[in-house]
Every structure is written in C-alpha cells, then in structure tokens.
Short mmCIF file of N, CA and C and ligand atoms in Angstrom, two decimals:
data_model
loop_
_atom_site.label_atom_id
_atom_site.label_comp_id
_atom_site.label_asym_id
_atom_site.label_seq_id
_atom_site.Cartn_x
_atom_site.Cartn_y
_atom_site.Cartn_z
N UNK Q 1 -35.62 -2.66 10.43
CA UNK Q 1 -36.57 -2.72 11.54
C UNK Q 1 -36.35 -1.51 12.45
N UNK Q 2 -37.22 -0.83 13.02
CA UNK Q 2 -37.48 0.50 13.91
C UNK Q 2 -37.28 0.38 15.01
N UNK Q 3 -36.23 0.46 15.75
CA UNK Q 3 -36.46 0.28 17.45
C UNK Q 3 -37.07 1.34 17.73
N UNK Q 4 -38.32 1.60 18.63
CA UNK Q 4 -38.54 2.81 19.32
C UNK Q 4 -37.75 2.62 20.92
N UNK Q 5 -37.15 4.16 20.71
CA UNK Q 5 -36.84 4.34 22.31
C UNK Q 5 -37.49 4.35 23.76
N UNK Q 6 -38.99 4.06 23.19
CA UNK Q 6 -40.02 3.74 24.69
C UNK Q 6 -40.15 2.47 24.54
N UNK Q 7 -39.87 1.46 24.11
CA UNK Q 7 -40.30 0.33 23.79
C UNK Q 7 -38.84 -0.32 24.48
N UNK Q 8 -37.66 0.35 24.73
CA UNK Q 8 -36.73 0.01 25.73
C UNK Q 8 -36.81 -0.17 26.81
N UNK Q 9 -36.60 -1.30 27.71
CA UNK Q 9 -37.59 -1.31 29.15
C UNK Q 9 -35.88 -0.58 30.19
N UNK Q 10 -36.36 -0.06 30.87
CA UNK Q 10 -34.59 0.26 32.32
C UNK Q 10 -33.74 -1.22 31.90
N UNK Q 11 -34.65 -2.18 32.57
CA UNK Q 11 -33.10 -3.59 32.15
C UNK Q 11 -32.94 -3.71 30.63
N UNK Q 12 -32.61 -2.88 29.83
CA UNK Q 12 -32.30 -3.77 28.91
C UNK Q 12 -33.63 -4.35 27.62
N UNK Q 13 -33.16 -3.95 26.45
CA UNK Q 13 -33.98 -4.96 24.91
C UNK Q 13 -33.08 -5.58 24.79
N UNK Q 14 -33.31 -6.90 24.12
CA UNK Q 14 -32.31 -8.37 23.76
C UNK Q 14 -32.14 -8.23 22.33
N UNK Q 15 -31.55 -8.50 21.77
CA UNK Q 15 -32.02 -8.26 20.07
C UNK Q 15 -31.23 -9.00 19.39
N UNK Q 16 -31.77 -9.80 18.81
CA UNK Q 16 -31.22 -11.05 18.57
C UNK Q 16 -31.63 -11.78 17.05
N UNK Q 17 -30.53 -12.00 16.15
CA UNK Q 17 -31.05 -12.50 14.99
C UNK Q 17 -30.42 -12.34 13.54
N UNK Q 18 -31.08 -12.33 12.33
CA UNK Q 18 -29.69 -12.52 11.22
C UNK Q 18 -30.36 -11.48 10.34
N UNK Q 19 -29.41 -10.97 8.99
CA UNK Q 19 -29.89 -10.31 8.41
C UNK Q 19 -29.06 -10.32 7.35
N UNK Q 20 -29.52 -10.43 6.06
CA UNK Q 20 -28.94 -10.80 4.70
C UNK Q 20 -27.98 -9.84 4.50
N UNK Q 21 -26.84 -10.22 3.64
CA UNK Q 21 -25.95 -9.68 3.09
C UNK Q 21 -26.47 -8.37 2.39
N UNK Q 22 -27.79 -8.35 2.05
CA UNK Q 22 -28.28 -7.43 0.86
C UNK Q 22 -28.46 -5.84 1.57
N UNK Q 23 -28.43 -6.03 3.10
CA UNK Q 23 -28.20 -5.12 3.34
C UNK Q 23 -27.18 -4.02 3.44
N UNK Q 24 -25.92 -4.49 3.24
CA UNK Q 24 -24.75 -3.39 3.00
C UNK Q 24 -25.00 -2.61 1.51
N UNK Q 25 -25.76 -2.83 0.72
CA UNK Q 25 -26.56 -2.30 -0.74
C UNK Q 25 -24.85 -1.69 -1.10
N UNK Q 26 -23.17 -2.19 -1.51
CA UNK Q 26 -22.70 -1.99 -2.11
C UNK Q 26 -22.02 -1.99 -3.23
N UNK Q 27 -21.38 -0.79 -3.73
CA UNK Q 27 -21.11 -1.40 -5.43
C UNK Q 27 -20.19 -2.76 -5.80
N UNK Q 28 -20.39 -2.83 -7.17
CA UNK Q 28 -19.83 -4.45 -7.22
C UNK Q 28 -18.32 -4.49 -7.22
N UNK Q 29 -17.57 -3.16 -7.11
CA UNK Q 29 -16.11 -3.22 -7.05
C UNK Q 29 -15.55 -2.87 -5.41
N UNK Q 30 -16.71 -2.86 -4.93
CA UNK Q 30 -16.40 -2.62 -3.52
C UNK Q 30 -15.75 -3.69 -2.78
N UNK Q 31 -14.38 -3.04 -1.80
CA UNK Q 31 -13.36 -3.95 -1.45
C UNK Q 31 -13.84 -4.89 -0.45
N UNK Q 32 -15.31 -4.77 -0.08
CA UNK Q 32 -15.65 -5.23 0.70
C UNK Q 32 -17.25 -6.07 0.11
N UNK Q 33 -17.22 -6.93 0.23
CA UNK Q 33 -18.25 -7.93 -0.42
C UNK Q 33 -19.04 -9.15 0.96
N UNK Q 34 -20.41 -8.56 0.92
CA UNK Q 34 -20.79 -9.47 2.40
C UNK Q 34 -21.12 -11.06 1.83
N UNK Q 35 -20.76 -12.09 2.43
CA UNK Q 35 -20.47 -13.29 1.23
C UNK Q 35 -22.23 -14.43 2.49
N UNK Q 36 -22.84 -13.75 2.72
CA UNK Q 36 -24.18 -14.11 3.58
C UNK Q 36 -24.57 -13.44 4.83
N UNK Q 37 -25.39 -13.75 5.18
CA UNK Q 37 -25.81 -12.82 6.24
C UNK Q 37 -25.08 -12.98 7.47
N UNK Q 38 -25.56 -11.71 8.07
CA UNK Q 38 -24.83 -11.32 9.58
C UNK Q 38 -25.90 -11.56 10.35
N UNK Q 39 -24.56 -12.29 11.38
CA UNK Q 39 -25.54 -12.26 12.91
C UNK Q 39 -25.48 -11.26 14.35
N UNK Q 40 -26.66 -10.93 14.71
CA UNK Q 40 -26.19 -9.92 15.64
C UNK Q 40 -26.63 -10.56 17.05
N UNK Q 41 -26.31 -9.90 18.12
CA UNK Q 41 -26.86 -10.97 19.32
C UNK Q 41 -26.26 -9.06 20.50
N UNK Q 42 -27.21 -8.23 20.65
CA UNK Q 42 -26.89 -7.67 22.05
C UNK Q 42 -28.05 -7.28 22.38
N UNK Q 43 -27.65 -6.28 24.07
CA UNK Q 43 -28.71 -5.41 24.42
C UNK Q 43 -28.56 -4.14 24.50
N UNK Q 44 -29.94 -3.38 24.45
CA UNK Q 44 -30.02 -1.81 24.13
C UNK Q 44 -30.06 -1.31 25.35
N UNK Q 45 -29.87 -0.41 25.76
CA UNK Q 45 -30.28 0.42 26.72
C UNK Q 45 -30.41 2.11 26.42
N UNK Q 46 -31.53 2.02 26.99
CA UNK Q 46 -31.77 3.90 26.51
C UNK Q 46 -31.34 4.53 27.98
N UNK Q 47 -30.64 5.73 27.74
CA UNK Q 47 -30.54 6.75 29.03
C UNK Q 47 -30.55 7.98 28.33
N UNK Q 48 -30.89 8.94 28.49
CA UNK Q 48 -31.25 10.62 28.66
C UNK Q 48 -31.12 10.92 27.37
N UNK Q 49 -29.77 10.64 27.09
CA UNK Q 49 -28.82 11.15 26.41
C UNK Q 49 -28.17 10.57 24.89
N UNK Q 50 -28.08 9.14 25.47
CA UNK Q 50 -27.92 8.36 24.19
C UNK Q 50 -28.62 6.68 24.67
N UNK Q 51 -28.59 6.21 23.48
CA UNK Q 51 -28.80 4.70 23.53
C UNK Q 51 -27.27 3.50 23.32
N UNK Q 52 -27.56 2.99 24.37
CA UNK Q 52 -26.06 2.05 24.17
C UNK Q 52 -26.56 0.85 23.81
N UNK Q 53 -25.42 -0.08 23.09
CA UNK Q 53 -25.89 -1.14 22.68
C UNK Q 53 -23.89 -1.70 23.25
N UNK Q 54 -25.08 -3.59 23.44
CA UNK Q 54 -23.67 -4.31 23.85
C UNK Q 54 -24.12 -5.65 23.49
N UNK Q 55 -22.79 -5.99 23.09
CA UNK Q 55 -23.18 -7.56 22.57
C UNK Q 55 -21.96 -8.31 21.44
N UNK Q 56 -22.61 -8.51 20.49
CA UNK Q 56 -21.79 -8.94 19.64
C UNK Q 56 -22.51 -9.51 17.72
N UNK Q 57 -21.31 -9.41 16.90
CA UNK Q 57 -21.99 -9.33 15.79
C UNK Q 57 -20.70 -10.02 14.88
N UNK Q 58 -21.39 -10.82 14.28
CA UNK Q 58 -20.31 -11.76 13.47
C UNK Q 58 -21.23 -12.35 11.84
N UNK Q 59 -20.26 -12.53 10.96
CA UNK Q 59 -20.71 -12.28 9.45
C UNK Q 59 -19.42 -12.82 8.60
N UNK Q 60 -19.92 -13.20 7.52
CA UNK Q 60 -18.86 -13.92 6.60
C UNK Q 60 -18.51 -13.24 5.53
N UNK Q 61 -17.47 -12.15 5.28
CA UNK Q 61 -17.51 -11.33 4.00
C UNK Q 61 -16.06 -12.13 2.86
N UNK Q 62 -16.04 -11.34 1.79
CA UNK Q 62 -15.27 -11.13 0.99
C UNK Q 62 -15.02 -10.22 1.12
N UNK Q 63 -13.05 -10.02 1.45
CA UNK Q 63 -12.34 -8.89 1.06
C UNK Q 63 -11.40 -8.81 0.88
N UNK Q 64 -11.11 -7.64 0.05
CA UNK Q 64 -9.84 -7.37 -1.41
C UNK Q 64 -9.01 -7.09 -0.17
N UNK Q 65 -7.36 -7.76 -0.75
CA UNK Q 65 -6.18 -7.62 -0.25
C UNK Q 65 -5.77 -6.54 -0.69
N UNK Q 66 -5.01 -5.69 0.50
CA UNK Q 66 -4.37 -3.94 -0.02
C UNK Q 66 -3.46 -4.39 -1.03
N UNK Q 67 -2.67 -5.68 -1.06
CA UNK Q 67 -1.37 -5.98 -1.31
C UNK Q 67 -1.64 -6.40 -3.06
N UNK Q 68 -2.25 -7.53 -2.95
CA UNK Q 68 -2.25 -8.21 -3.95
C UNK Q 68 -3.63 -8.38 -4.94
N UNK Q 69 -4.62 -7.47 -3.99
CA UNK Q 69 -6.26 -7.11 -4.61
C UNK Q 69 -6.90 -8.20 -5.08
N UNK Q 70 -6.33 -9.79 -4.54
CA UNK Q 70 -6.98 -10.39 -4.66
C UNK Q 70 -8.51 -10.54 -3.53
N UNK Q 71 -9.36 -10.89 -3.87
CA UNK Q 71 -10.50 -11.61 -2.94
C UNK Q 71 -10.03 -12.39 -1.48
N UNK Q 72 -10.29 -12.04 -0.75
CA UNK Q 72 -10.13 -13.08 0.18
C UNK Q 72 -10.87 -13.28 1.29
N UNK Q 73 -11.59 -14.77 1.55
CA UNK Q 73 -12.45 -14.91 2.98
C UNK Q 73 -11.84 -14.62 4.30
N UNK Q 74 -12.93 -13.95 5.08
CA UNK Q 74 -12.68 -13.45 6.24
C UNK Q 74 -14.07 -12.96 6.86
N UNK Q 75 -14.27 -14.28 8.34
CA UNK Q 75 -15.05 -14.13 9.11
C UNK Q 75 -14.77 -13.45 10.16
N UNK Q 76 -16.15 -12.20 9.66
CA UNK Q 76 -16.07 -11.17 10.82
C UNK Q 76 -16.54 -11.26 11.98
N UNK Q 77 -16.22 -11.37 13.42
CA UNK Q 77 -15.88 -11.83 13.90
C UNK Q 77 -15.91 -10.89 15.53
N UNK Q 78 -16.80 -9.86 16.09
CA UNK Q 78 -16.61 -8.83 16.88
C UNK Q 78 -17.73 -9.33 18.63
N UNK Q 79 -16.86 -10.14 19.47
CA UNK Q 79 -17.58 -10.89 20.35
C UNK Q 79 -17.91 -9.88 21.80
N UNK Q 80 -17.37 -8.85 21.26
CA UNK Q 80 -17.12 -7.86 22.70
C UNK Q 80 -17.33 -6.24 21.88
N UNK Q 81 -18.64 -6.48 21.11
CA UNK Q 81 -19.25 -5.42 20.43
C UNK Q 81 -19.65 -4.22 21.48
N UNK Q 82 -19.49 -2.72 21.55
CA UNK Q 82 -20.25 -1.73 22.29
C UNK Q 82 -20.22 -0.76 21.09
N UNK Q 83 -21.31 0.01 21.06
CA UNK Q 83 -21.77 1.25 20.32
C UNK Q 83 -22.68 2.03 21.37
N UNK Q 84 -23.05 3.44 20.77
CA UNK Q 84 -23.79 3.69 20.98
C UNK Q 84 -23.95 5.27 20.33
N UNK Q 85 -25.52 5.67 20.58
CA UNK Q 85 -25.91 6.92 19.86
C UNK Q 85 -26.69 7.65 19.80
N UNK Q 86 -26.25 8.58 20.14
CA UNK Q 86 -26.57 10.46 20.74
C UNK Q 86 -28.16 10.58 20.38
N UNK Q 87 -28.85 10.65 21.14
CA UNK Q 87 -30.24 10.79 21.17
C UNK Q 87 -30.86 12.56 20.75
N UNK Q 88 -30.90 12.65 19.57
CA UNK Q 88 -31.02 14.04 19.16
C UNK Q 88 -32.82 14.35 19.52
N UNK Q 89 -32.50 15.68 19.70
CA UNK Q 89 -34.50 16.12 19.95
C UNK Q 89 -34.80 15.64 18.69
N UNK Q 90 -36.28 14.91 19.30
CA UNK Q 90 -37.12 14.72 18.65
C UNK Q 90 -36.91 13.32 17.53
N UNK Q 91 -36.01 12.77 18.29
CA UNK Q 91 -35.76 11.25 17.58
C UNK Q 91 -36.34 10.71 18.59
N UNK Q 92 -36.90 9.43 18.00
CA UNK Q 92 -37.79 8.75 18.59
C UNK Q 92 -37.37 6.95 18.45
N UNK Q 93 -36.34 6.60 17.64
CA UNK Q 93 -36.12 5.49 17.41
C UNK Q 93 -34.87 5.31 16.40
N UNK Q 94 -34.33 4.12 16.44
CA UNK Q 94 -33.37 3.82 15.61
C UNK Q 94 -33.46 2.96 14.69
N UNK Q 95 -32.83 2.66 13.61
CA UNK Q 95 -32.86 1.36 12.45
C UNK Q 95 -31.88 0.33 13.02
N UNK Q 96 -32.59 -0.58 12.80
CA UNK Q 96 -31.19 -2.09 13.68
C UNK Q 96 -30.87 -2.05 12.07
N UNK Q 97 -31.25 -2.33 10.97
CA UNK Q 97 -30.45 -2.60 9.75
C UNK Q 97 -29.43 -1.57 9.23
N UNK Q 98 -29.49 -0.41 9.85
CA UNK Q 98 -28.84 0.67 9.36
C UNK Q 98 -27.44 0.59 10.29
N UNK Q 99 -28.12 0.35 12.06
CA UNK Q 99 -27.07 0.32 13.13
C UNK Q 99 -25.95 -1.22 12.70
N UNK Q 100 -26.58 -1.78 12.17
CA UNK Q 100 -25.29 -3.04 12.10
C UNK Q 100 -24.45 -3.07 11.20
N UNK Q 101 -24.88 -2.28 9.77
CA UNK Q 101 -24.42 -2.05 8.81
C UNK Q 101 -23.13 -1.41 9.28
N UNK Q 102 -23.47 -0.28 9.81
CA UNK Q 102 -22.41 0.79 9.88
C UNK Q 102 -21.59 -0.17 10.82
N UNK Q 103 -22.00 -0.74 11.48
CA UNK Q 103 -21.08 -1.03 12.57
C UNK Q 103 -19.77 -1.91 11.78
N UNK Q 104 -20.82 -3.03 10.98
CA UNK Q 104 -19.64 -3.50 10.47
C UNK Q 104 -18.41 -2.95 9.82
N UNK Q 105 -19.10 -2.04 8.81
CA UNK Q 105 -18.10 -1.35 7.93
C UNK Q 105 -17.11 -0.47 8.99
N UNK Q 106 -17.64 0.08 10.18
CA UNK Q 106 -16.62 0.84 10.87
C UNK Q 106 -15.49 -0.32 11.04
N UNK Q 107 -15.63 -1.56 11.75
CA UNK Q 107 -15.06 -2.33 12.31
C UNK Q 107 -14.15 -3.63 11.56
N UNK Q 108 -14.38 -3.84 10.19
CA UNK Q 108 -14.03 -4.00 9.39
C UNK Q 108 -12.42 -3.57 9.00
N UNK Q 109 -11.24 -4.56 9.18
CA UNK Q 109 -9.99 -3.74 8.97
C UNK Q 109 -9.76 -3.11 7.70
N UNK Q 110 -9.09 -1.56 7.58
CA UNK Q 110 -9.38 -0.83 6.37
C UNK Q 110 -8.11 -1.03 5.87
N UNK Q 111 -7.33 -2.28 5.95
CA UNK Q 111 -6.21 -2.22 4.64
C UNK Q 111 -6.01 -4.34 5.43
N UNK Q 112 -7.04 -4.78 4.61
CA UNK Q 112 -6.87 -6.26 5.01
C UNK Q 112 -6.08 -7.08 3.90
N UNK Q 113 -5.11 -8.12 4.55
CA UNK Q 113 -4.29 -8.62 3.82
C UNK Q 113 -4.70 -10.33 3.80
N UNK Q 114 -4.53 -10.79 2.42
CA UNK Q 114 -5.32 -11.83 2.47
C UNK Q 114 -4.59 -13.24 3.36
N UNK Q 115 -2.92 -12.87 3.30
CA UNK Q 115 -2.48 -13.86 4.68
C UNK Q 115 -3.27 -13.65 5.96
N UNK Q 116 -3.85 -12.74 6.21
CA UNK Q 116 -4.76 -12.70 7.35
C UNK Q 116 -5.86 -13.57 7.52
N UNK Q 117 -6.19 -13.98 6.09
CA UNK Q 117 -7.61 -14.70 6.11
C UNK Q 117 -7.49 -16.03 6.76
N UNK Q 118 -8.53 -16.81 6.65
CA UNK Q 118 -9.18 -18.12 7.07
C UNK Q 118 -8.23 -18.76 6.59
N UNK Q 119 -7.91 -18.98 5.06
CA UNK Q 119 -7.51 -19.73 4.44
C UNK Q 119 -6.16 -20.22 4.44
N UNK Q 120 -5.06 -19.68 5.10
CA UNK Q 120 -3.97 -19.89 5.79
C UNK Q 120 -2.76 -19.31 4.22
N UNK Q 121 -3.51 -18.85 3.11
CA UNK Q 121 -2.40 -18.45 1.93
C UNK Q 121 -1.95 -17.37 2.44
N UNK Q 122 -0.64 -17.82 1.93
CA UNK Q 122 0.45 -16.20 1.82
C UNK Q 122 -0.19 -15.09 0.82
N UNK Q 123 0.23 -13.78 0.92
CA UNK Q 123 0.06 -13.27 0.27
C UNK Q 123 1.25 -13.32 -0.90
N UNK Q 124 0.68 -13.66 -2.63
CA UNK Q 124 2.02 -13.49 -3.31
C UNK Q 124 2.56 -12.58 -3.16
N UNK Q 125 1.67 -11.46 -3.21
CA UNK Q 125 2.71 -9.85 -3.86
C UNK Q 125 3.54 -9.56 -2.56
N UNK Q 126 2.95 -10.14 -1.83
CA UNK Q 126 4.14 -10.01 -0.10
C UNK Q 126 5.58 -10.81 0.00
N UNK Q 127 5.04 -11.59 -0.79
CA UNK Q 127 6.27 -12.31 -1.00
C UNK Q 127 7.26 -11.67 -1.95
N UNK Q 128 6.85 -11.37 -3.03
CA UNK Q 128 7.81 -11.00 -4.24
C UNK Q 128 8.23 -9.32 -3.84
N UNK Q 129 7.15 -8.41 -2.84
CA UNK Q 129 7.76 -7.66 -2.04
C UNK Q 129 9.11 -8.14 -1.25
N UNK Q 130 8.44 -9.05 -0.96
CA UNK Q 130 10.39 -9.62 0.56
C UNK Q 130 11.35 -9.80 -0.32
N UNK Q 131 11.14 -11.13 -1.70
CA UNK Q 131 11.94 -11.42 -2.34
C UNK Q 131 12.52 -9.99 -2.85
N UNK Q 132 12.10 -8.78 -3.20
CA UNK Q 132 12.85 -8.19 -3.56
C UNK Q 132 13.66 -7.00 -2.45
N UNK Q 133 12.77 -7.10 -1.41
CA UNK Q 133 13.85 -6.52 -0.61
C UNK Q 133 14.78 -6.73 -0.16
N UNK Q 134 15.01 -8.28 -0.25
CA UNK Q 134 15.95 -9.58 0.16
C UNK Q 134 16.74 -8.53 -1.05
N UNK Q 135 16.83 -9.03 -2.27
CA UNK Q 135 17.52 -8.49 -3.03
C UNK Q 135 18.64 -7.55 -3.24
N UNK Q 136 17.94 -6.56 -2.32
CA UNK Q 136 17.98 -4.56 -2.23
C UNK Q 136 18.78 -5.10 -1.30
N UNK Q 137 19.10 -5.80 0.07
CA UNK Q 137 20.35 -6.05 1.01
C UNK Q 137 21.79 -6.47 0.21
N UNK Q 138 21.94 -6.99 -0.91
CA UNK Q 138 23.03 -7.65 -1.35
C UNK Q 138 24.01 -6.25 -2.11
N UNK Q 139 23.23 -5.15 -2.34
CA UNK Q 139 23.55 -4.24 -3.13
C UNK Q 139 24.45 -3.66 -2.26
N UNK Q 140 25.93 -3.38 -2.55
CA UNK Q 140 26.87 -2.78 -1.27
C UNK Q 140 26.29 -1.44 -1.18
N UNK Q 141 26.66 -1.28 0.37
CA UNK Q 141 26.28 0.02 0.90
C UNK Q 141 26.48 0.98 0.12
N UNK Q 142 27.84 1.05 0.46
CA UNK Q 142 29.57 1.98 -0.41
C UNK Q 142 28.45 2.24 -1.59
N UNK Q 143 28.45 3.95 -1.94
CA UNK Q 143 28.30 4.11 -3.22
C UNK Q 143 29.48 4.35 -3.89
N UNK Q 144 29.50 4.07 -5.19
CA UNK Q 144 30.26 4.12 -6.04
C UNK Q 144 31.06 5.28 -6.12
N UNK Q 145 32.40 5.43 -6.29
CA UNK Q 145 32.65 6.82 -6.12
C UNK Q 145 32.96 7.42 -7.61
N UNK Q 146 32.39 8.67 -6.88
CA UNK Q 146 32.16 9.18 -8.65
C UNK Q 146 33.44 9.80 -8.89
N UNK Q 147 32.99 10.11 -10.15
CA UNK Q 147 34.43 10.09 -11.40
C UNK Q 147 34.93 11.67 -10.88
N UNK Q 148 34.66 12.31 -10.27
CA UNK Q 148 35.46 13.68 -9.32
C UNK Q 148 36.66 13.53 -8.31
N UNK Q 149 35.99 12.13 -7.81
CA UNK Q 149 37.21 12.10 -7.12
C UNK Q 149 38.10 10.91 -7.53
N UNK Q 150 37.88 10.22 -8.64
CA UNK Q 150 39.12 9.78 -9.35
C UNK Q 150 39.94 10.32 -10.00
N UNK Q 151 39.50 11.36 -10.51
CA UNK Q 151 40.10 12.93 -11.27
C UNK Q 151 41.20 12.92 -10.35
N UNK Q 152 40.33 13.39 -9.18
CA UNK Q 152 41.20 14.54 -7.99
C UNK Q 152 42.25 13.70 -7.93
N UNK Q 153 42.38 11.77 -7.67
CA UNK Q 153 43.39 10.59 -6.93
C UNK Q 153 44.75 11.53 -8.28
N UNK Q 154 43.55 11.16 -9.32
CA UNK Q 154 45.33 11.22 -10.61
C UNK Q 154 45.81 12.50 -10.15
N UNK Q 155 45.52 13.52 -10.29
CA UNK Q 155 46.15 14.75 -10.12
C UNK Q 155 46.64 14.84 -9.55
N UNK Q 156 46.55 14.05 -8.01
CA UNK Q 156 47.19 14.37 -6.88
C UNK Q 156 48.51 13.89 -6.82
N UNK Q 157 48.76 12.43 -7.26
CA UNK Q 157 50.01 11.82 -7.58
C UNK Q 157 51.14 12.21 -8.59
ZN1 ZN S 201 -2.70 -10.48 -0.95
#
C-alpha cells in the first residue's frame, strides 16, 4: 500500500492493521520463516526532511537457532517501535508493506537461540557445549612436563 506524503495531516496518520506472512517473499532455507501475519499499529508524521513513524509491530515467526539450527517459535514482539525516513527530492510517498518488512528483519535478533523461545526448551547443543566444558575444567592445569626436562633431572644427579 502507497502512503503519499500529502495525504499526512500536521497531527499525525494512524495506520493500523495486519499483513500476511507472504510478504517477507523469503527463501525456503531462510533462518527466518514468518509463521502468519504481522500486526502493525503506529503514527506517521511528515516534516521537511524525513517521515517518522511511531508505534508498534508484533508477528509470529519461525527461527533457526545459531546453536543447534533447530526451528524455533518466537513472537515478535516490538511495543515501543520508532523509524523513520529521509525524504529524498522528488519522492512523493512510501510502501507500508516494504516499511514493515524491513523493519522487522532489522529488529529481529541476528543470532537467536531457541532457549530464548516461547517454548521454555533448552537448547541441546548448549547443553552438550557446557557438558563439555564442564569436562575441559577437570583436565589439570600443570602441563605435562616434557621429556627435556626429565633428561636435564637425570643428568643433573
Ligand atoms: Zn538451539
């Protein structure tokens, strides 16, 4: 949808409403999967220079764990949304489907772990990470001393 920038009144456009998943148009291995539509809820304001927007925007995706690359739900979730953008000569309007898109993907954490999600699971591979760093503590400090200076002990005696 086209916002025109005269069609912005001084107080404020309201803009308000949902918009299918189909709009992020990404590939099917993408770590990020929109799992239904997003809702957006702010207002625009035009000045000189740029157009600001304030409000808020929340959406239900699928996304891959850095850790363990499994899938995992996570409602997005941004209640204290601000953007905004540089009014170039001879622009005359903006895309709300283009502006929410991006927004999400900016806002979107770029290394999400699926203990983070809704669903309250651990991450395995986080675990078998600890379990093995647990591990890596038991190993004595002391390195081994090498066979130079057992040489040197006999000789010396
Ligand atoms: Zn994970």
């Amino acid at each position: 949808m086209e916002i025109f920038f005269s069609d912005i009144p001084d107080e404020g456009l309201h803009l308000e409403g949902e918009l299918p998943g189909t709009i992020f148009d990404l590939a099917e291995d993408d770590p990020i999967r929109p799992a239904g539509p997003v809702r957006y809820r702010f207002d625009a304001y035009a000045f000189e220079e740029v157009v600001a927007f304030s409000g808020s925007l929340r959406g239900p995706f699928r996304l891959q764990c850095g850790t363990c690359l499994e899938y995992f739900d996570h409602e997005a979730d941004f209640p204290a949304w601000s953007a905004e953008i540089d009014r170039e000569p001879g622009m005359e309007s903006f895309d709300l489907e283009a502006l929410v898109r991006e927004e999400f993907l900016l806002l979107l954490p770029s290394y999400p772990r699926c203990d983070d999600g809704d669903d309250g699971r651990a991450c395995p591979k986080a675990e078998l990470l600890e379990d093995f760093l647990e591990a890596g503590e038991e190993v004595p400090e002391e390195p081994s001393r090498p066979d130079v200076w057992s040489a040197l002990d006999g000789w010396k005696q």
